[in-house]
Amino acid sequence: MIKISFPDGKVREYEAGVTPMDVARSIAEGLARKVLVAEVNGEPWDSSRPINADAQIKFLTWDDNNGKSTFWHSTAHLMAEAVESMFPGVKFWVGPPVEKGFYYDMDLGDKHISEEDLRKLEVKMAELAKQNNPYLRKEIAKDDAVKYFADKGDEYKLDLLNGLKDGEITFYTQGGFTDLCRGPHIPSTGLIKAVKLTNIAGAYWKGDEKNKQLTRLYGVSFPSQKELDEYLQLLEEAKKRDHRKLGKELGIYTMDDDVGQGLIMWMPNGTVIIEELEKLAKETESAAGYKRVVTPHIAKESMYLTSGHLPYYADSMYPPMELEGEKYYLKSMNCPHHHKIFDAEPRSYRDLPYRIAEYGTVYRYEQSGELFGLMRVRCLHMNDAHIYCTKEQFESEFRAVNDMYLKYFKIFGVDKYVMRLSLHSKEKLGIKYVNEPELWEETEKMVRDVLISSGIPYVEVQDEAAFYGPKIDVQIYSVIGREFTLATNQVDFSQGRSFKLHYTTADNQSETPLIIHRAPLGTHERFIGFLLEHYAGKLPLWLSPVQVKILPISDKFLDYSRKVLEELKKADIRAEIDDRSEKIGKKIRDTELMKIPYMFVIGEKEVNDNAVAVRIQGKGDAGTQPLSEIILKLRDEIKDRQ
């Protein structure tokens, strides 16, 4: 008998050779119907694969990210089977799951797949799925695997086999399709109820443009047609909310090849949003006891060697400039500069916690293929700050940073979020992480304890910490469920010693402070990209570049419109007049398209009554209101950041 342990701590005994599906059925048939795959001792495991020794087990369903990934990977194999039936002789490279769905790279020889073929492939996949064929795992000797693919003349799989050895090679078969794959897979094709093939693209073999270009087919699948229909509807909504589309339409930002890839130029409307976000951050941080600083955009190599960024982070930094026999780097992070500010004057325990903040500009050399609108750029404006504190002060300071996140979430209407606690890897100490195992354990526990005591939802992720300490990555979700990484809250037990930072304790001893790196609003680039998609471009009044558009019905009402404009400006309300010789209906439609929150329509009645006819974005006519009253109302709405 072997012992199987469950996540809730319970233990059951089973005969050796029991499968995860057997275990699930022993608990409940309903559970067994939901299980897609298992984790056995943390390793992905087919539900039909035997377990021969004591083990910990976790069942994964569609509700788990790894369950979805397995479902999509299995659907990629189903798609390959359909492609092989329609295009005999096709050769396959790799077919992994991605964030939403899957793809498969393939060599079709002199054949091509059309959009019409995609629909035919969907029909074929549905036909194959109904056969309810099991996904069968088979361990195979390397020589046998090489012979199998050599007989097929498949140079792509033979290349993959070059990096594998006996004991590492498995084949998976479903129906008439067999592929080299490490797995795992879902129990059978019958679980795949709805498929949509979404895109045809080109992809160089191994990502090298010197190699042959393969055909890449993308798709997505679901356990029900209803879920697919909901996903496709969400996809259409996401297209409307794409920040790249909205950024161009609303005049938020622009990019130009003469400036360079990934380098954003903020237009007047975008600059207004930046200034409002900075105003919010400055007010919030001032109330929390932060002091503002400004640091240069470049620094000497020696500082980044001291910080450790060059050994650990060099690939993400721009190459150095040679000046007067010294190497200078564009700033890729603000922390070393802030450490120098801390070190510029003697510090005592009475100065701690010492909090300094900066909307610092940093430069990161992201790979060209990874650049994406505002989400992945090479010049970033970061809501950065560093807190220098004692170990005794850490809990309250770290909690206060998390509370600041929660305040911002409320302001921006972020209802769904999770903190991702990123931990180190013991195997990579001294390579990817500072080699201080005891300090890693201590600081990771400190962060975990704060999260638990605060009741903040969080998950733990291995091998994603900063090189100098554990961190929290803040994951937020837009109103349509799209996930964004907003910012980080990091613990640093290393750089204080690297920079020889110290403060004088109450008993006149020298002590190194603990450092918290935090950026609650992340970068302007990523956060504004999120806001555009979250609000579908309809920013709240306080954040809108133009808050009121004044729409005179005809030119004879221009003088009064200018008077209204002056009154709005006196109240610090951003407004413009549409003085075009267009019909009022077109002016209203154009203003709606620019997603301006309020419209003041001006006609004879409004002039006579010293009033305005108010229209609200997305709500329409709000009636005629005295000018003085509506101005007071708008000022309150802006002041409260409603």
XYZ file of C-alpha atoms in Angstrom:
642
model
C 0.000 0.000 0.000
C 1.076 3.595 -0.602
C -0.007 6.786 1.142
C -1.550 9.615 -0.876
C -1.591 13.026 0.836
C -4.057 15.769 -0.154
C -3.769 19.578 0.011
C -6.041 19.700 3.077
C -3.593 17.486 4.990
C -5.672 14.307 4.837
C -3.979 11.017 3.928
C -5.463 7.889 2.315
C -3.938 4.507 1.470
C -4.150 2.902 -1.978
C -2.629 -0.012 -3.857
C 0.615 0.847 -5.680
C -0.098 1.645 -9.324
C -3.214 3.672 -8.528
C -3.841 6.534 -10.963
C -4.933 10.090 -10.083
C -8.264 9.339 -11.791
C -8.731 6.264 -9.576
C -8.050 8.421 -6.531
C -10.499 11.078 -7.717
C -13.239 8.461 -8.277
C -12.660 7.091 -4.785
C -13.537 10.522 -3.457
C -16.469 11.444 -5.748
C -17.570 10.722 -9.299
C -18.337 14.428 -9.696
C -14.713 15.267 -8.925
C -13.457 12.642 -11.378
C -15.530 14.192 -14.165
C -13.880 17.566 -13.561
C -10.244 16.425 -13.266
C -8.139 17.392 -16.282
C -4.688 16.628 -14.904
C -2.917 16.212 -11.586
C 0.195 17.354 -9.788
C 2.038 14.539 -8.038
C 4.748 15.768 -5.678
C 4.524 19.066 -7.572
C 5.152 17.408 -10.968
C 2.532 17.579 -13.772
C 0.968 14.119 -14.055
C -1.534 12.521 -16.429
C -4.708 11.393 -14.693
C -4.147 7.883 -16.131
C -0.481 7.588 -15.120
C 0.233 5.149 -12.251
C 1.610 6.287 -8.892
C 3.910 3.706 -7.335
C 5.147 5.380 -4.139
C 3.919 7.642 -1.351
C 2.988 10.978 -2.876
C 1.252 14.308 -2.458
C -1.491 14.880 -5.000
C -3.400 17.897 -6.237
C -6.218 17.667 -8.771
C -6.395 20.368 -11.445
C -9.635 21.337 -13.181
C -10.639 23.952 -15.723
C -10.685 26.482 -12.872
C -6.896 26.131 -12.406
C -4.456 27.923 -14.715
C -2.384 24.754 -15.129
C -5.579 22.845 -15.852
C -6.443 25.284 -18.642
C -2.894 25.101 -20.013
C -3.079 21.307 -20.186
C -6.494 21.505 -21.878
C -5.111 23.888 -24.499
C -1.943 21.849 -25.034
C -4.093 18.764 -25.619
C -6.215 20.735 -28.094
C -3.025 21.663 -29.974
C -2.427 17.931 -30.490
C -6.024 17.543 -31.668
C -5.475 20.367 -34.153
C -2.286 18.681 -35.377
C -4.249 15.478 -35.965
C -6.813 17.437 -38.014
C -4.068 19.216 -39.988
C -2.332 15.916 -40.728
C -5.585 14.467 -42.089
C -6.076 17.444 -44.448
C -2.406 18.031 -45.329
C -0.615 14.649 -45.488
C 3.151 14.908 -45.076
C 3.020 17.951 -42.770
C 5.855 18.131 -40.205
C 5.373 19.621 -36.753
C 7.776 21.577 -34.568
C 6.285 22.596 -31.188
C 2.713 23.207 -30.034
C 2.595 24.809 -26.584
C -0.243 26.445 -24.660
C -0.128 30.241 -24.381
C -1.899 32.725 -22.123
C -5.200 32.284 -23.948
C -5.179 29.162 -26.069
C -2.444 27.412 -28.027
C -0.473 27.344 -31.238
C 1.401 24.793 -33.329
C 4.335 25.491 -35.677
C 4.377 23.330 -38.786
C 6.104 22.850 -42.114
C 3.513 22.421 -44.856
C 6.051 22.127 -47.671
C 4.690 23.935 -50.710
C 1.125 24.032 -49.350
C -0.648 26.932 -47.623
C -3.494 27.161 -45.140
C -6.213 29.700 -45.930
C -8.873 31.279 -43.717
C -11.366 28.922 -45.355
C -9.157 25.983 -44.318
C -9.377 27.128 -40.692
C -13.137 26.629 -40.711
C -12.722 23.178 -42.295
C -10.135 22.294 -39.644
C -12.553 23.351 -36.869
C -15.165 20.981 -38.288
C -12.602 18.177 -38.487
C -11.457 18.835 -34.914
C -15.058 18.629 -33.677
C -15.440 15.317 -35.499
C -12.229 13.929 -33.954
C -13.100 15.224 -30.476
C -16.419 13.335 -30.544
C -14.487 10.077 -30.977
C -13.464 10.561 -27.333
C -10.023 9.075 -27.934
C -7.795 8.853 -24.840
C -4.428 10.634 -24.714
C -2.008 7.724 -24.221
C 1.454 8.233 -22.746
C 4.327 5.923 -23.730
C 7.908 6.014 -22.503
C 10.274 5.197 -25.368
C 13.973 4.563 -25.811
C 15.886 7.257 -27.670
C 16.999 4.890 -30.446
C 13.388 3.891 -31.099
C 12.245 7.504 -31.077
C 14.980 8.507 -33.519
C 14.060 5.616 -35.848
C 10.355 6.565 -35.722
C 10.963 10.158 -36.839
C 13.834 9.281 -39.197
C 11.469 6.949 -41.056
C 9.065 9.883 -41.404
C 11.854 12.187 -42.570
C 11.002 14.619 -39.756
C 14.100 16.752 -39.175
C 12.279 18.920 -36.638
C 11.561 16.155 -34.135
C 15.015 14.683 -34.712
C 16.454 18.044 -33.728
C 14.416 18.023 -30.506
C 15.616 14.504 -29.737
C 19.253 15.672 -29.929
C 18.810 17.388 -26.585
C 17.158 14.407 -24.859
C 18.430 11.159 -23.433
C 16.951 7.797 -22.443
C 14.453 8.180 -19.610
C 13.428 11.662 -20.762
C 11.473 10.729 -23.894
C 7.733 10.125 -24.111
C 5.292 9.824 -26.993
C 1.630 10.770 -26.743
C -1.004 9.286 -29.025
C -4.655 10.188 -29.486
C -6.617 8.585 -32.301
C -4.362 8.429 -35.348
C -1.835 11.044 -34.208
C 1.426 10.433 -32.338
C 3.891 13.107 -31.263
C 7.021 13.557 -29.187
C 5.816 15.329 -26.043
C 6.643 15.493 -22.339
C 2.928 15.996 -21.489
C 0.823 15.827 -19.500
C -2.546 15.760 -21.281
C -6.221 15.679 -20.426
C -7.912 12.249 -20.194
C -9.541 12.252 -23.651
C -10.511 14.357 -26.657
C -14.195 14.164 -25.690
C -13.674 16.876 -23.089
C -12.974 19.391 -25.884
C -16.433 20.709 -26.770
C -15.716 23.991 -28.565
C -12.783 25.173 -30.694
C -11.971 28.394 -32.533
C -8.870 28.687 -34.732
C -8.024 32.348 -34.506
C -4.999 33.206 -36.602
C -2.449 32.116 -39.207
C 1.054 33.520 -38.844
C 4.637 32.873 -39.871
C 7.339 31.857 -37.399
C 10.988 31.110 -38.057
C 12.158 27.710 -36.868
C 13.723 28.173 -33.406
C 12.960 31.902 -33.710
C 15.995 32.408 -35.953
C 15.347 34.441 -39.105
C 18.161 32.508 -40.823
C 16.051 29.344 -40.579
C 13.048 28.291 -42.614
C 9.785 30.091 -41.929
C 7.106 27.742 -40.605
C 3.346 28.204 -40.481
C 1.955 28.937 -37.024
C -1.725 28.214 -36.312
C -3.311 29.788 -33.239
C -6.481 28.627 -31.555
C -8.463 28.470 -28.346
C -10.789 25.835 -26.916
C -13.306 25.390 -24.102
C -15.241 22.661 -22.303
C -18.532 24.155 -23.592
C -19.823 26.192 -26.521
C -21.265 28.739 -24.102
C -17.796 29.506 -22.711
C -16.388 29.903 -26.227
C -19.219 32.276 -27.193
C -18.578 34.361 -24.066
C -14.851 34.420 -24.832
C -15.379 35.574 -28.436
C -17.707 38.317 -27.206
C -15.043 39.369 -24.701
C -12.469 39.342 -27.497
C -14.563 41.782 -29.529
C -14.894 44.029 -26.500
C -11.144 43.824 -25.910
C -10.488 44.979 -29.492
C -12.583 48.085 -28.841
C -10.628 48.689 -25.635
C -7.151 48.113 -27.095
C -5.030 50.912 -25.619
C -3.043 51.210 -28.861
C -6.219 51.969 -30.812
C -7.604 54.306 -28.151
C -4.233 55.996 -27.628
C -4.172 57.022 -31.277
C -7.863 58.003 -31.523
C -7.771 60.114 -28.363
C -4.401 61.741 -29.045
C -2.750 60.248 -25.940
C 0.668 59.191 -27.265
C 2.639 58.574 -30.421
C 5.760 56.712 -31.539
C 8.075 57.386 -34.460
C 10.792 55.316 -36.114
C 13.113 58.339 -36.171
C 12.871 58.490 -32.369
C 13.229 54.746 -31.868
C 11.266 51.628 -31.015
C 9.627 51.515 -27.614
C 10.203 55.225 -26.950
C 6.892 56.922 -26.197
C 6.135 60.567 -26.930
C 3.255 61.850 -24.841
C 0.932 64.233 -26.665
C -0.884 67.076 -24.853
C -3.829 64.860 -23.869
C -1.541 62.146 -22.531
C 0.531 64.692 -20.649
C -2.581 65.896 -18.803
C -3.212 62.332 -17.612
C 0.417 62.046 -16.479
C 0.191 65.297 -14.527
C -3.026 64.209 -12.795
C -1.514 60.861 -11.802
C 1.594 62.578 -10.451
C -0.595 65.009 -8.520
C -2.449 62.077 -6.928
C 0.825 60.314 -6.094
C 2.407 63.444 -4.606
C -0.629 64.123 -2.409
C -0.786 60.515 -1.228
C 2.941 60.209 -0.587
C 3.195 63.557 1.158
C 0.447 62.494 3.560
C 2.351 59.240 4.150
C 5.590 61.015 5.082
C 7.579 60.691 1.849
C 10.061 63.325 0.715
C 10.562 63.952 -2.996
C 13.899 63.715 -4.784
C 15.180 64.029 -8.365
C 18.078 61.999 -9.779
C 20.065 62.002 -13.092
C 19.268 59.836 -16.105
C 22.818 58.423 -16.296
C 25.421 57.114 -13.883
C 28.913 55.664 -13.884
C 29.562 51.962 -14.263
C 31.026 51.734 -10.768
C 27.656 52.459 -9.146
C 25.893 49.656 -11.017
C 28.723 47.272 -10.164
C 28.229 48.147 -6.508
C 24.465 47.664 -6.715
C 24.856 44.333 -8.475
C 22.669 45.361 -11.394
C 25.412 44.948 -13.969
C 26.195 41.331 -13.060
C 22.513 40.373 -12.753
C 20.704 42.824 -15.048
C 23.126 43.784 -17.816
C 21.033 42.246 -20.627
C 18.217 44.689 -19.869
C 20.461 47.777 -19.811
C 21.491 49.956 -22.728
C 25.167 49.648 -23.698
C 27.525 52.118 -22.006
C 28.784 55.481 -23.255
C 32.497 56.294 -23.023
C 33.156 59.740 -21.543
C 36.517 61.004 -20.231
C 37.781 57.470 -19.797
C 34.718 56.428 -17.806
C 31.763 54.248 -18.753
C 28.303 55.725 -18.175
C 24.999 53.844 -18.367
C 21.485 55.104 -18.949
C 19.607 54.658 -15.685
C 17.631 51.406 -15.706
C 16.464 51.724 -12.111
C 16.279 54.502 -9.505
C 17.341 52.587 -6.407
C 21.145 53.074 -6.569
C 20.676 56.847 -6.888
C 18.321 56.833 -3.901
C 20.825 54.847 -1.848
C 23.384 57.567 -2.575
C 20.927 60.190 -1.311
C 20.419 58.209 1.895
C 24.190 58.006 2.287
C 24.747 61.702 1.616
C 24.127 62.682 5.263
C 24.631 60.950 8.624
C 21.505 59.036 9.685
C 20.353 57.935 13.114
C 17.537 55.693 14.285
C 15.499 58.883 14.802
C 15.540 59.465 11.017
C 13.985 56.085 10.306
C 11.829 55.170 8.566
C 13.324 57.407 5.862
C 11.039 57.538 2.822
C 12.039 59.162 -0.476
C 9.995 59.199 -3.692
C 10.534 60.130 -7.325
C 8.694 59.800 -10.619
C 11.992 58.666 -12.098
C 12.698 58.089 -15.793
C 14.429 54.782 -16.474
C 15.560 53.009 -19.640
C 15.301 49.284 -20.261
C 16.559 47.542 -23.379
C 13.565 45.312 -24.104
C 13.962 42.997 -27.101
C 12.284 44.292 -30.274
C 9.909 41.337 -30.457
C 8.706 41.982 -26.902
C 7.760 45.641 -27.386
C 3.997 46.157 -27.175
C 2.240 49.528 -27.158
C 2.493 51.082 -23.699
C 2.870 47.723 -21.976
C 6.446 46.915 -22.991
C 8.555 49.988 -23.750
C 12.174 51.098 -23.467
C 11.677 54.384 -21.623
C 9.566 54.275 -18.458
C 8.411 56.892 -15.952
C 8.145 55.070 -12.645
C 6.229 55.938 -9.473
C 9.249 54.849 -7.470
C 10.154 55.191 -3.815
C 12.449 53.606 -1.261
C 11.915 53.173 2.446
C 14.914 52.706 4.745
C 13.826 51.168 8.028
C 14.742 48.868 10.911
C 13.587 45.252 11.061
C 11.186 46.263 13.819
C 9.607 48.867 11.532
C 9.362 46.556 8.533
C 5.909 45.106 9.188
C 4.147 48.452 9.618
C 5.978 49.992 6.638
C 5.311 47.068 4.318
C 1.674 46.987 5.415
C 1.361 50.742 4.782
C 2.597 50.268 1.213
C 0.001 47.557 0.641
C -2.667 49.841 2.116
C -1.628 52.485 -0.412
C -2.269 49.959 -3.191
C -5.752 49.301 -1.799
C -6.507 53.024 -1.706
C -5.538 53.376 -5.359
C -7.608 50.327 -6.298
C -10.669 52.012 -4.791
C -10.031 55.272 -6.652
C -9.662 53.549 -10.028
C -12.421 50.987 -9.558
C -10.160 47.933 -9.478
C -12.286 45.242 -7.843
C -10.203 42.168 -8.653
C -6.546 41.899 -7.712
C -4.039 39.472 -6.282
C -0.581 39.895 -4.792
C 1.949 37.465 -6.268
C 4.682 36.703 -3.736
C 7.781 36.002 -5.834
C 10.354 33.800 -4.088
C 13.932 32.782 -4.851
C 15.266 29.435 -6.073
C 17.754 27.649 -3.821
C 19.394 26.098 -6.875
C 20.158 29.547 -8.347
C 21.749 31.197 -5.310
C 24.912 32.936 -6.419
C 23.792 32.788 -10.067
C 20.479 34.604 -10.277
C 20.129 35.542 -6.607
C 22.381 36.942 -3.877
C 23.912 33.962 -2.068
C 22.430 34.517 1.398
C 20.158 31.509 2.075
C 19.300 32.422 5.675
C 18.360 35.991 4.788
C 16.178 34.742 1.933
C 14.250 32.483 4.291
C 13.921 35.231 6.900
C 12.727 37.999 4.577
C 10.346 35.736 2.641
C 8.719 34.802 5.953
C 8.475 38.483 6.928
C 6.615 39.325 3.709
C 4.373 36.267 3.945
C 3.427 37.102 7.547
C 2.363 40.636 6.573
C 0.193 39.343 3.731
C -1.462 36.753 5.966
C -2.116 39.165 8.830
C -3.492 41.766 6.382
C -5.916 39.309 4.813
C -4.756 40.300 1.322
C -5.277 37.628 -1.373
C -1.947 36.299 -2.602
C -0.263 33.409 -4.368
C 3.334 32.216 -4.143
C 5.551 31.802 -7.203
C 9.005 30.229 -7.123
C 12.081 31.631 -8.878
C 10.708 35.103 -9.730
C 12.169 37.236 -6.944
C 14.428 40.242 -7.488
C 18.100 39.312 -7.223
C 18.375 41.137 -3.871
C 15.217 39.907 -2.119
C 11.609 38.668 -2.310
C 8.985 40.846 -3.930
C 5.273 41.207 -4.426
C 4.054 41.637 -7.988
C 0.658 43.299 -7.961
C -1.707 41.696 -10.475
C -4.846 43.670 -11.298
C -7.749 42.885 -13.610
C -9.647 45.252 -15.869
C -13.455 45.262 -15.959
C -13.378 42.690 -18.787
C -11.047 40.419 -16.835
C -7.749 41.138 -18.577
C -4.787 40.697 -16.232
C -2.093 43.353 -15.849
C 1.064 43.439 -13.742
C 0.774 46.866 -12.138
C 3.750 47.277 -9.867
C 5.971 45.726 -7.226
C 6.669 45.933 -3.510
C 10.152 44.537 -2.832
C 12.306 43.723 0.161
C 16.044 44.312 -0.132
C 18.481 42.846 2.381
C 21.511 43.155 0.091
C 22.050 46.623 -1.364
C 22.226 48.357 1.991
C 25.396 46.376 2.682
C 26.696 46.755 -0.883
C 26.508 50.553 -0.568
C 27.709 50.453 3.058
C 24.564 52.273 4.192
C 24.232 52.653 7.925
C 22.460 54.512 10.692
C 23.380 55.011 14.340
C 21.247 53.001 16.770
C 19.952 54.190 20.153
C 22.957 52.555 21.853
C 25.362 54.281 19.455
C 26.020 51.225 17.274
C 26.207 51.184 13.451
C 23.429 49.221 11.718
C 22.476 48.603 8.073
C 18.869 49.512 7.245
C 16.398 47.178 5.583
C 15.170 48.646 2.280
C 11.690 48.466 0.742
C 11.407 49.249 -2.978
C 7.838 50.179 -3.970
C 5.972 51.578 -6.984
C 2.189 51.505 -6.321
C 1.211 53.185 -9.598
C 3.873 51.341 -11.578
C 4.928 53.297 -14.648
C 2.963 55.940 -16.528
C 3.225 53.793 -19.614
C 1.770 50.577 -18.253
C -0.752 52.203 -15.924
C -2.193 54.561 -18.540
C -2.400 51.609 -20.933
C -4.379 49.761 -18.260
C -6.648 52.761 -17.591
C -7.472 53.226 -21.280
C -8.558 49.595 -21.520
C -10.233 49.500 -18.095
C -12.395 52.554 -18.857
C -12.654 51.857 -22.626
C -11.191 55.353 -23.093
C -14.001 56.957 -21.040
C -11.758 58.292 -18.294
C -13.333 59.704 -15.130
C -13.807 63.468 -15.070
C -10.779 64.256 -12.890
C -8.452 62.323 -15.208
C -9.878 63.374 -18.595
C -7.623 65.583 -20.743
C -10.649 67.661 -21.785
C -13.353 67.672 -19.140
C -15.977 69.823 -20.860
C -16.655 70.535 -24.526
C -18.710 73.676 -25.212
C -20.932 73.257 -28.257
C -22.559 76.462 -29.588
C -25.506 75.711 -31.858
C -24.409 78.509 -34.205
C -21.769 81.234 -34.477
C -24.041 83.855 -32.900
C -23.633 82.074 -29.554
C -19.826 82.127 -29.659
C -19.462 85.178 -27.386
C -21.461 83.509 -24.608
C -19.559 80.263 -25.211
C -16.285 82.133 -24.650
C -17.682 83.541 -21.418
C -18.558 79.980 -20.306
C -15.022 78.891 -21.210
C -13.505 81.651 -19.063
C -15.663 80.677 -16.080
C -14.616 77.051 -16.426
C -10.932 78.002 -16.639
C -11.268 80.133 -13.486
C -12.585 77.000 -11.760
C -9.579 74.974 -13.049
C -11.817 72.873 -15.277
C -10.253 71.835 -18.578
C -12.555 72.902 -21.418
C -12.617 73.668 -25.133
C -15.074 75.237 -27.587
C -16.110 73.461 -30.767
C -16.428 76.538 -32.978
C -16.698 74.650 -36.257
C -19.500 75.554 -38.661
C -21.117 72.146 -38.241
C -24.595 71.063 -37.224
C -25.030 70.475 -33.504
C -25.773 66.768 -34.073
C -22.358 66.231 -35.648
C -20.640 68.193 -32.882
C -22.300 65.976 -30.281
C -21.375 62.770 -32.127
C -17.750 63.870 -32.552
C -17.495 64.787 -28.859
C -18.939 61.413 -27.901
C -16.268 59.713 -30.035
C -13.557 61.682 -28.206
C -15.073 60.346 -24.955
C -15.223 63.769 -23.272
C -17.229 63.481 -20.024
C -19.420 66.606 -20.288
C -20.906 68.652 -23.122
C -22.412 72.109 -22.670
C -24.785 72.879 -25.541
C -25.336 76.620 -26.011
C -28.403 78.129 -27.691
C -30.557 81.182 -27.262
C -32.339 79.889 -24.147
C -29.023 79.146 -22.421
C -27.700 82.632 -23.241
C -30.854 84.311 -21.870
C -30.857 82.184 -18.679
C -27.080 82.279 -18.064
C -27.215 78.494 -18.201
C -25.997 75.517 -20.224
C -27.741 72.429 -21.621
C -25.773 69.561 -20.125
C -25.056 66.247 -21.839
C -23.092 63.487 -20.098
C -20.886 60.970 -21.926
C -22.803 57.747 -22.415
C -25.923 59.041 -20.613
C -27.190 61.786 -22.898
C -29.292 64.819 -21.983
C -29.051 65.905 -18.309
C -31.209 69.025 -18.693
C -30.501 72.743 -18.607
C -28.648 73.902 -15.500
C -27.471 77.294 -14.245
C -23.805 77.795 -15.163
C -22.725 78.561 -11.578
C -24.389 75.409 -10.219
C -22.952 72.990 -12.765
C -19.468 74.453 -12.239
C -19.732 73.826 -8.477
C -20.937 70.283 -9.152
C -18.025 69.560 -11.502
C -15.485 71.041 -9.092
C -16.714 68.718 -6.335
C -16.622 65.706 -8.664
C -13.044 66.551 -9.698
C -11.882 67.288 -6.158
C -13.250 63.963 -4.856
C -11.828 62.039 -7.842
C -15.184 60.354 -8.298
